[in-house]
């Protein structure tokens, strides 16, 4: 079956990201690219994640580093799916009221002391969907 890739609008990309359970944070660690799987919540036009003391990502976010956050969902049997990437500035949330709000909204998957909250701005939002190509009458193209 023929496949095509189509770009997603910002609205559609954020809708998919909001429904995703887990994503990957991409940041620089010791001058090299690093990727960590994390769960997230989309609130206040920001991606919110939590981290434990000593997490590698805390160094860069203290300085407001630009990071990428990617989430996706694929059906490997049908060879369809989507991917969304947010690029923005990551910062530690220091406001106690926001920290509490975000802690209440996001339960980490990992046990332990996940006391640090990181917010990522939605400066650049891109996404694509891989889907089946259809004929004029709506049937899958072969």
PDB file of C-alpha atoms in Angstrom, residues 49-58 62 92 99 103 106-118:
ATOM      1  CA  UNK A  49       8.023  17.599  32.772  1.00  0.00           C
ATOM      2  CA  UNK A  50       9.382  16.635  36.194  1.00  0.00           C
ATOM      3  CA  UNK A  51      12.894  15.553  37.135  1.00  0.00           C
ATOM      4  CA  UNK A  52      14.820  14.232  40.111  1.00  0.00           C
ATOM      5  CA  UNK A  53      17.766  15.912  41.790  1.00  0.00           C
ATOM      6  CA  UNK A  54      20.913  15.080  39.841  1.00  0.00           C
ATOM      7  CA  UNK A  55      19.131  14.527  36.513  1.00  0.00           C
ATOM      8  CA  UNK A  56      21.417  15.405  33.587  1.00  0.00           C
ATOM      9  CA  UNK A  57      18.820  17.729  32.086  1.00  0.00           C
ATOM     10  CA  UNK A  58      18.799  20.042  35.117  1.00  0.00           C
ATOM     11  CA  UNK A  62      19.054  26.205  34.752  1.00  0.00           C
ATOM     12  CA  UNK A  92      13.097  25.404  35.929  1.00  0.00           C
ATOM     13  CA  UNK A  99       5.145  24.178  40.909  1.00  0.00           C
ATOM     14  CA  UNK A 103       2.958  18.651  40.354  1.00  0.00           C
ATOM     15  CA  UNK A 106       1.659  15.387  36.266  1.00  0.00           C
ATOM     16  CA  UNK A 107       2.426  12.137  38.012  1.00  0.00           C
ATOM     17  CA  UNK A 108       5.927  10.901  37.121  1.00  0.00           C
ATOM     18  CA  UNK A 109       6.322   7.344  35.882  1.00  0.00           C
ATOM     19  CA  UNK A 110       9.433   6.915  38.001  1.00  0.00           C
ATOM     20  CA  UNK A 111       9.277   6.609  41.782  1.00  0.00           C
ATOM     21  CA  UNK A 112      11.432   8.817  43.901  1.00  0.00           C
ATOM     22  CA  UNK A 113      12.030  12.446  44.610  1.00  0.00           C
ATOM     23  CA  UNK A 114      10.815  14.166  41.428  1.00  0.00           C
ATOM     24  CA  UNK A 115      10.772  17.625  42.982  1.00  0.00           C
ATOM     25  CA  UNK A 116      12.064  19.630  40.002  1.00  0.00           C
ATOM     26  CA  UNK A 117       9.622  20.954  37.432  1.00  0.00           C
ATOM     27  CA  UNK A 118      10.748  22.016  33.955  1.00  0.00           C
TER      28      UNK A 118
END
